Coordinates of C-alpha atoms and ligand atoms in Angstrom, one line a residue:
M586 CA -41.8 13.1 -3.4
A587 CA -40.7 14.4 -0.1
S588 CA -42.8 11.9 2.0
L589 CA -41.2 8.9 -0.3
S590 CA -37.8 9.8 0.2
F591 CA -38.4 10.2 4.2
Q592 CA -40.1 6.5 4.1
I593 CA -36.7 5.4 2.2
I594 CA -34.5 6.6 4.7
H595 CA -36.6 5.2 7.5
V596 CA -36.8 1.9 5.9
L597 CA -32.5 2.3 5.5
V598 CA -32.3 3.2 9.4
F599 CA -34.5 0.4 9.7
C600 CA -32.5 -2.2 8.3
A601 CA -29.4 -0.7 9.6
C602 CA -30.7 -1.1 13.3
I603 CA -31.0 -4.6 12.2
L604 CA -28.2 -5.3 10.8
I605 CA -24.9 -3.4 11.8
P606 CA -25.2 -4.8 15.6
T607 CA -26.2 -8.3 14.9
S608 CA -23.6 -8.7 12.8
S609 CA -20.7 -6.9 14.6
Q610 CA -22.0 -8.0 18.5
S611 CA -22.6 -12.1 17.6
H612 CA -18.5 -12.5 18.2
P613 CA -17.1 -9.9 19.5
H614 CA -14.0 -11.0 20.2
Q615 CA -13.1 -13.1 17.6
P616 CA -10.0 -11.8 15.7
E617 CA -10.3 -11.1 12.3
K618 CA -11.1 -13.7 9.8
H619 CA -7.6 -14.2 7.9
A620 CA -5.7 -16.2 5.5
A621 CA -2.4 -18.2 7.2
L622 CA 0.9 -17.6 5.4
F623 CA 3.7 -20.1 5.0
I624 CA 7.1 -18.9 3.9
F625 CA 9.7 -21.0 2.9
G626 CA 13.6 -19.8 1.2
D627 CA 16.7 -18.4 2.0
S628 CA 17.7 -15.6 3.9
I629 CA 15.7 -12.4 2.0
F630 CA 12.9 -14.4 4.7
D631 CA 14.5 -16.3 6.9
A632 CA 13.6 -14.3 10.5
G633 CA 15.8 -17.1 12.5
N634 CA 16.0 -20.2 11.7
N635 CA 19.9 -20.4 11.4
I636 CA 19.8 -19.3 15.0
Y637 CA 18.5 -23.1 16.1
I638 CA 20.9 -24.9 13.9
N639 CA 24.5 -25.9 13.9
T640 CA 26.2 -23.2 11.4
T641 CA 28.7 -21.0 11.1
T642 CA 28.4 -17.0 12.1
D643 CA 27.8 -16.1 8.4
Y644 CA 24.8 -17.7 7.8
Q645 CA 23.0 -16.2 11.9
R646 CA 23.6 -12.7 11.9
N647 CA 22.4 -12.5 15.1
F648 CA 25.1 -9.7 16.1
W649 CA 24.5 -5.9 15.9
P650 CA 24.3 -4.2 13.9
Y651 CA 21.5 -6.9 12.1
G652 CA 18.5 -5.7 13.4
E653 CA 19.7 -2.2 14.9
T654 CA 16.8 -0.2 12.3
F655 CA 13.5 -1.4 13.4
F656 CA 14.1 -4.5 16.2
D657 CA 16.6 -2.2 18.2
Y658 CA 18.4 -5.9 18.7
P659 CA 19.2 -8.9 16.5
T660 CA 16.6 -11.4 15.2
G661 CA 18.7 -13.9 13.5
R662 CA 17.3 -11.4 9.9
A663 CA 19.6 -10.3 7.7
S664 CA 19.2 -6.9 7.0
D665 CA 19.3 -3.7 9.5
G666 CA 15.2 -4.3 10.0
R667 CA 12.1 -6.0 8.8
L668 CA 12.0 -8.5 6.0
I669 CA 9.7 -8.8 3.7
P670 CA 7.5 -11.7 4.7
D671 CA 7.5 -8.9 7.8
F672 CA 5.6 -6.6 5.7
I673 CA 3.6 -8.9 3.9
A674 CA 2.4 -10.3 7.1
E675 CA 1.4 -6.6 8.2
Y676 CA -0.3 -5.8 5.5
A677 CA -2.3 -9.0 5.3
K678 CA -3.0 -8.6 9.3
L679 CA -1.2 -11.0 10.4
P680 CA 1.4 -11.2 13.1
F681 CA 5.4 -11.3 12.2
L682 CA 5.7 -15.0 12.0
P683 CA 8.6 -16.6 13.9
P684 CA 11.2 -19.0 12.8
Y685 CA 9.7 -22.5 12.8
L686 CA 12.8 -23.8 14.9
Q687 CA 12.3 -21.2 17.5
P688 CA 11.8 -23.1 20.5
G689 CA 8.0 -23.4 22.7
N690 CA 7.0 -22.0 19.1
N691 CA 4.5 -24.5 18.4
Q692 CA 1.8 -22.0 17.1
F693 CA 0.8 -22.2 13.8
T694 CA -2.3 -21.4 13.1
Y695 CA -1.1 -17.8 11.6
G696 CA 1.2 -20.3 9.5
S697 CA 5.0 -20.5 9.9
N698 CA 8.5 -19.3 8.7
F699 CA 11.0 -22.4 7.6
A700 CA 13.4 -19.9 5.2
S701 CA 16.6 -20.6 6.2
G702 CA 19.4 -17.9 5.3
G703 CA 22.1 -19.8 2.6
A704 CA 19.3 -22.6 2.1
G705 CA 19.1 -23.5 -1.9
A706 CA 16.9 -25.4 -4.1
L707 CA 19.7 -28.2 -4.2
D708 CA 20.9 -30.5 -1.3
Q709 CA 24.3 -29.4 -2.1
T710 CA 24.0 -26.0 -2.2
N711 CA 25.6 -25.2 1.5
Q712 CA 25.1 -28.4 2.4
G713 CA 25.5 -29.2 6.4
L714 CA 25.1 -25.3 7.1
V715 CA 21.7 -24.4 6.3
V716 CA 18.0 -26.0 6.5
N717 CA 17.5 -27.0 2.5
L718 CA 14.3 -26.5 0.6
N719 CA 13.6 -29.9 0.7
T720 CA 13.6 -30.4 4.5
Q721 CA 11.8 -27.2 4.8
L722 CA 9.5 -29.0 3.0
T723 CA 9.5 -31.7 5.9
Y724 CA 8.7 -29.0 8.3
F725 CA 5.7 -28.0 7.1
K726 CA 4.6 -31.6 6.4
D727 CA 5.3 -32.4 10.2
V728 CA 3.1 -28.6 10.8
E729 CA 0.1 -30.2 8.8
K730 CA 0.0 -33.2 11.0
L731 CA 0.1 -31.2 14.2
L732 CA -3.0 -28.7 12.7
R733 CA -5.0 -32.2 11.7
Q734 CA -4.7 -32.5 15.6
K735 CA -5.4 -29.8 16.9
L736 CA -8.2 -28.6 14.5
G737 CA -9.5 -31.4 12.7
D738 CA -9.0 -32.7 9.6
E739 CA -11.5 -30.5 8.0
A740 CA -10.7 -27.4 9.7
A741 CA -6.8 -28.1 8.7
K742 CA -7.4 -28.7 5.5
K743 CA -9.6 -25.6 5.1
M744 CA -7.3 -23.5 6.7
L745 CA -4.4 -24.9 4.7
F746 CA -6.2 -24.5 0.9
E747 CA -7.1 -20.5 2.5
A748 CA -3.3 -20.0 3.4
V749 CA -0.9 -18.3 0.9
Y750 CA 2.4 -20.1 0.6
L751 CA 5.5 -17.7 -0.1
I752 CA 8.7 -19.0 -1.3
N753 CA 12.0 -17.5 -2.1
I754 CA 14.8 -19.8 -3.7
G755 CA 17.2 -20.2 -6.2
S756 CA 19.8 -17.2 -5.7
N757 CA 22.4 -19.4 -3.5
D758 CA 22.0 -21.8 -5.9
Y759 CA 23.4 -19.6 -7.9
L760 CA 26.1 -18.0 -6.0
S761 CA 27.4 -20.4 -4.5
P762 CA 29.3 -21.9 -6.9
F763 CA 31.3 -18.2 -7.4
L764 CA 31.9 -18.1 -3.5
W765 CA 33.0 -21.1 -2.6
N766 CA 32.9 -24.4 -4.9
S767 CA 31.8 -24.6 -8.2
T768 CA 32.3 -28.4 -8.7
V769 CA 28.6 -29.5 -9.1
L770 CA 28.0 -26.6 -11.3
Q771 CA 30.7 -27.0 -13.5
S772 CA 29.5 -30.7 -14.1
Y773 CA 26.3 -29.4 -16.1
S774 CA 25.4 -26.9 -18.8
H775 CA 23.7 -23.6 -17.3
E776 CA 20.3 -25.3 -18.8
Q777 CA 20.8 -28.5 -16.8
Y778 CA 21.9 -26.6 -13.5
V779 CA 18.3 -24.5 -13.5
H780 CA 16.4 -27.2 -14.8
M781 CA 17.7 -29.3 -11.6
V782 CA 16.7 -26.0 -9.1
I783 CA 13.5 -25.3 -10.7
G784 CA 12.6 -29.0 -10.7
N785 CA 13.4 -29.3 -7.1
L786 CA 11.5 -26.2 -6.8
T787 CA 8.5 -27.7 -8.7
V788 CA 8.8 -30.8 -6.5
V789 CA 7.4 -28.6 -3.3
I790 CA 5.2 -26.5 -5.2
K791 CA 3.5 -29.8 -6.0
E792 CA 3.7 -31.7 -2.6
I793 CA 2.2 -28.1 -1.0
Y794 CA -0.4 -28.6 -3.6
K795 CA -1.0 -32.4 -2.5
K796 CA -1.3 -31.2 0.8
G797 CA -4.3 -28.2 0.3
G798 CA -2.2 -25.7 -0.6
R799 CA -3.5 -23.6 -3.6
K800 CA -2.2 -19.7 -3.2
F801 CA 1.5 -19.6 -4.3
G802 CA 3.6 -16.2 -4.2
L803 CA 7.1 -16.5 -5.4
L804 CA 10.1 -14.3 -6.5
D805 CA 12.3 -14.1 -9.3
V806 CA 15.9 -13.9 -8.3
G807 CA 18.0 -10.9 -8.6
P808 CA 20.7 -9.4 -10.9
L809 CA 23.3 -11.8 -8.9
G810 CA 25.8 -11.4 -10.4
C811 CA 26.0 -7.8 -9.5
V812 CA 25.3 -7.4 -5.8
P813 CA 28.8 -6.0 -3.6
I814 CA 29.3 -9.4 -2.6
M815 CA 30.0 -10.6 -6.1
K816 CA 31.4 -7.5 -7.3
E817 CA 34.3 -8.2 -4.8
I818 CA 35.0 -11.7 -5.5
K819 CA 35.2 -10.5 -9.5
L820 CA 38.0 -7.7 -7.6
Q821 CA 39.8 -10.8 -6.5
Q822 CA 40.0 -12.3 -9.9
G823 CA 41.8 -9.5 -10.9
G824 CA 38.9 -7.9 -13.0
M825 CA 36.2 -5.2 -12.1
G826 CA 32.4 -4.9 -12.7
C827 CA 29.5 -8.1 -12.0
I828 CA 30.0 -11.4 -12.3
E829 CA 27.7 -12.0 -15.6
E830 CA 27.7 -15.9 -15.1
S831 CA 25.8 -15.6 -12.1
T832 CA 23.4 -12.7 -14.0
E833 CA 23.2 -15.4 -16.8
L834 CA 22.0 -18.2 -14.5
A835 CA 19.8 -15.3 -12.6
K836 CA 18.2 -14.7 -15.8
L837 CA 17.4 -18.4 -16.9
H838 CA 15.7 -19.3 -13.9
N839 CA 13.7 -16.3 -14.3
I840 CA 12.7 -17.3 -17.7
A841 CA 12.6 -21.3 -16.3
L842 CA 10.5 -20.3 -13.3
S843 CA 7.5 -17.8 -14.8
K844 CA 7.3 -21.0 -17.3
V845 CA 6.6 -23.5 -15.0
L846 CA 4.1 -21.3 -12.8
Q847 CA 1.9 -21.3 -15.9
E848 CA 2.5 -24.7 -16.7
L849 CA 1.2 -25.6 -13.0
E850 CA -1.6 -23.3 -13.3
S851 CA -2.8 -25.3 -16.2
K852 CA -2.4 -28.7 -14.7
L853 CA -3.6 -28.3 -11.7
K854 CA -6.6 -27.5 -10.7
G855 CA -7.9 -24.3 -8.6
F856 CA -3.6 -23.4 -8.3
K857 CA -3.2 -19.5 -8.6
Y858 CA 0.2 -18.1 -8.1
S859 CA 1.4 -14.3 -8.0
I860 CA 5.4 -13.8 -9.7
S861 CA 7.2 -11.0 -8.4
N862 CA 9.5 -9.2 -10.8
F863 CA 12.2 -8.7 -8.0
Y864 CA 14.9 -8.6 -10.6
T865 CA 13.7 -5.3 -12.2
F866 CA 12.8 -4.4 -8.4
L867 CA 16.1 -4.6 -7.2
E868 CA 18.3 -3.7 -10.1
E869 CA 16.5 -0.4 -10.6
R870 CA 17.2 0.6 -7.2
M871 CA 20.5 -0.3 -7.9
N872 CA 21.2 1.5 -10.9
N873 CA 18.8 4.8 -10.0
P874 CA 18.6 4.7 -6.5
S875 CA 17.7 8.9 -6.5
K876 CA 14.8 8.3 -8.3
Y877 CA 13.9 5.9 -5.3
G878 CA 15.0 8.3 -2.4
F879 CA 18.1 6.4 -1.8
K880 CA 22.0 8.1 -2.1
E881 CA 23.9 5.0 -2.8
G882 CA 22.3 1.9 -5.0
K883 CA 25.6 -0.3 -5.1
I884 CA 28.0 -0.2 -1.8
A885 CA 26.8 -2.1 1.1
C886 CA 25.8 0.0 4.3
C887 CA 28.1 -2.5 6.4
G888 CA 30.8 -4.1 5.5
S889 CA 34.5 -3.8 4.5
G890 CA 36.1 -3.1 0.7
P891 CA 35.2 -0.5 -1.8
F892 CA 31.7 -2.2 -2.1
R893 CA 31.6 -3.0 1.4
G894 CA 31.6 -6.4 -0.3
L895 CA 33.0 -8.5 2.3
S896 CA 30.8 -10.2 3.9
S897 CA 32.3 -8.4 7.8
C898 CA 29.2 -6.8 8.4
G899 CA 29.3 -7.1 12.6
G900 CA 33.0 -8.4 12.9
K901 CA 32.1 -12.3 13.4
S902 CA 33.4 -13.8 10.7
S903 CA 37.5 -13.7 9.7
I904 CA 37.8 -10.4 9.1
K905 CA 37.1 -8.2 12.6
E906 CA 36.9 -5.0 10.8
Y907 CA 34.0 -3.3 9.5
E908 CA 32.2 0.1 8.4
L909 CA 29.2 0.8 9.3
C910 CA 27.1 3.9 7.3
S911 CA 25.5 6.4 9.4
N912 CA 22.3 6.1 7.6
V913 CA 21.3 3.3 6.5
S914 CA 17.6 5.0 4.9
E915 CA 20.2 6.2 2.0
Y916 CA 21.6 2.7 1.4
V917 CA 20.0 0.0 -1.0
F918 CA 22.4 -3.1 0.1
F919 CA 22.9 -3.2 3.7
D920 CA 25.5 -6.1 3.7
S921 CA 27.4 -7.3 1.0
V922 CA 24.3 -9.5 -0.2
H923 CA 21.1 -8.3 1.5
P924 CA 18.8 -5.3 1.0
T925 CA 18.0 -2.6 3.5
D926 CA 14.2 -2.6 5.6
R927 CA 14.2 0.6 3.4
A928 CA 14.3 -0.8 0.5
Y929 CA 12.3 -4.6 1.3
Q930 CA 9.7 -2.1 1.8
Q931 CA 9.3 -0.4 -1.3
I932 CA 9.5 -4.0 -2.5
A933 CA 7.3 -5.3 -0.5
E934 CA 4.6 -3.3 -1.2
L935 CA 5.1 -4.1 -5.2
I936 CA 4.8 -7.7 -4.1
W937 CA 1.5 -6.5 -2.0
S938 CA -0.7 -4.8 -4.4
G939 CA 2.2 -4.3 -7.9
T940 CA -0.4 -4.0 -10.7
R941 CA 0.0 -7.3 -13.2
N942 CA 2.5 -6.0 -15.7
I943 CA 4.8 -6.1 -12.5
T944 CA 3.6 -8.9 -10.2
G945 CA 1.0 -11.3 -11.9
P946 CA -1.4 -12.9 -12.6
Y947 CA -2.5 -11.7 -9.1
N948 CA -0.6 -9.7 -6.6
L949 CA -0.6 -11.1 -3.3
K950 CA -3.4 -8.9 -2.2
A951 CA -5.7 -10.1 -4.5
L952 CA -4.3 -13.7 -2.9
F953 CA -5.2 -13.0 1.0
V954 CA -8.8 -12.6 0.1
Ligands
NAG744 C1 29.0 -28.1 15.3 O1 29.5 -28.6 13.7 C2 30.9 -27.9 14.0 C3 31.9 -28.2 13.1 O2 30.8 -28.8 11.7 C4 31.2 -29.7 14.6 O3 32.8 -29.6 14.6 C5 30.1 -30.1 15.8 O4 30.7 -31.1 16.5 C6 28.7 -29.3 15.5 N1 28.3 -29.7 16.9 C7 27.2 -30.3 17.0 C8 26.2 -29.9 18.5 O5 26.8 -30.9 16.3
NAG745 C1 16.7 -31.8 -5.2 O1 18.1 -31.6 -6.1 C2 19.1 -32.8 -5.3 C3 20.6 -32.7 -6.4 O2 21.2 -31.3 -5.2 C4 18.9 -34.3 -5.3 O3 20.3 -34.8 -4.7 C5 17.7 -34.0 -4.6 O4 17.1 -35.3 -4.6 C6 16.7 -33.4 -4.9 N1 15.1 -33.1 -4.5 C7 14.0 -32.9 -4.2 C8 13.0 -33.0 -4.0 O5 13.9 -33.3 -6.0
NAG746 C1 33.4 -29.3 -4.0 O1 32.2 -30.2 -3.7 C2 32.2 -31.1 -4.1 C3 31.0 -31.7 -4.8 O2 29.8 -31.5 -3.4 C4 33.0 -31.9 -3.1 O3 33.2 -33.6 -4.1 C5 34.7 -31.7 -3.1 O4 35.3 -32.2 -2.5 C6 34.0 -29.8 -3.3 N1 36.0 -29.2 -3.2 C7 36.3 -28.7 -2.1 C8 37.3 -28.0 -2.4 O5 35.7 -28.0 -1.2
NAG747 C1 18.8 9.5 6.5 O1 18.4 9.1 5.0 C2 17.3 9.6 4.7 C3 16.7 9.1 3.0 O2 17.6 9.7 2.2 C4 16.4 10.9 4.9 O3 15.3 11.2 4.3 C5 16.6 11.1 6.6 O4 16.4 12.8 6.9 C6 18.3 11.3 7.0 N1 18.9 11.1 7.8 C7 19.4 11.8 9.0 C8 19.0 11.7 10.2 O5 20.4 12.1 8.5
NAG748 C1 2.8 -0.8 -15.3 O1 1.6 -0.6 -15.1 C2 1.4 0.6 -14.8 C3 0.3 1.2 -15.2 O2 -1.1 -0.1 -14.8 C4 2.4 2.2 -15.2 O3 2.0 2.9 -15.0 C5 3.9 1.2 -15.3 O4 4.6 1.7 -15.7 C6 4.4 -0.2 -15.6 N1 5.4 -0.8 -15.0 C7 6.1 -1.5 -16.3 C8 7.5 -2.0 -16.0 O5 5.6 -2.0 -17.4

């Protein structure tokens, strides 16, 4: 027995000596194999594209105290620190993806971030002030051409095939009618309106698929009617509480989104997706902040008015005076609409590795394999 186990150990050691050095030394300086990340959407994902377009400061946020927690300087991200795609990039061992429109940004081998604060799936949503979803798709197609020139058709195709496409859109289509102009919303039934939003999103997913994309990560939209800005609007209208109509639209959207993704999965060969219950993640933290380590779930850290729901954070809009909380880690919302770095981190972890009942049928970790 003794000599047998000695022989086995000897064989194992022998094999290890041959295999380990050759596999690790053949490409000593090559980076780890990685799938790229392409990001589409609105302010939940925008890492600063809006700095480079002609828009209002309301959609740019490249001023203090935005960025105060993590970056120490404002980056154009609508939060005190990182956004969901930043955490996802970190978990996937990718660098932070810079905004596509950032001058000099022409290295797309890790992917790109096309998202634009205020953007919707409908062209009319904040028209002229944002890069709408359709234009983001156009930018992606430009990148695809560039990659084919740089890497060759085969390598570009392989890269697009392995990449993950993270999309978050819809919130502004359901918020802006209550903030600015409800003409478009009022011309349709709720079902028709949601159908248009989902229709435009579906077109974009199919176009990415045609270019070789197979792995899609989506978030449903949050409890929109109860975010601080909407409660402020409700107050201004002489009411109290949430704008239920906006939340109703969000719920219809979320039902329609999961249905359309199931249809795409059954129709498109090789199509894989992940949908996360952003709605529930945010609502739970708003209603039970202490359960998640926060002190305040409903009032924003930065802004003015009873919920700090007036978008005055930073004092660059028409309202110059605003309040800023002393400890942002205690808050779910940083400003009138956007969660904090800490809330985003918790949510990003659920998107990355959440169990099937909250993030499915795949989580993002599984899509990156
Ligand atoms: C930016 O937009 C403003 C207001 O819409 C307009 O007056 C101005 O000419 C635009 N600037 C550029 C460079 O397009
Ligand atoms: C998206 O919706 C708008 C209506 O706002 C429509 O005009 C536009 O053509 C749609 N875009 C796509 C890509 O379907
Ligand atoms: C509201 O939007 C509609 C459609 O885009 C536009 O025709 C109308 O002029 C806008 N109204 C106001 C008051 O801005
Ligand atoms: C800020 O709040 C977090 C979360 O409640 C807490 O862990 C931390 O100690 C606080 N920091 C300060 C400086 O009070
Ligand atoms: C999801 O499933 C996990 C265990 O797999 C469980 O701990 C968790 O409570 C469930 N969450 C919901 C929202 O059902």
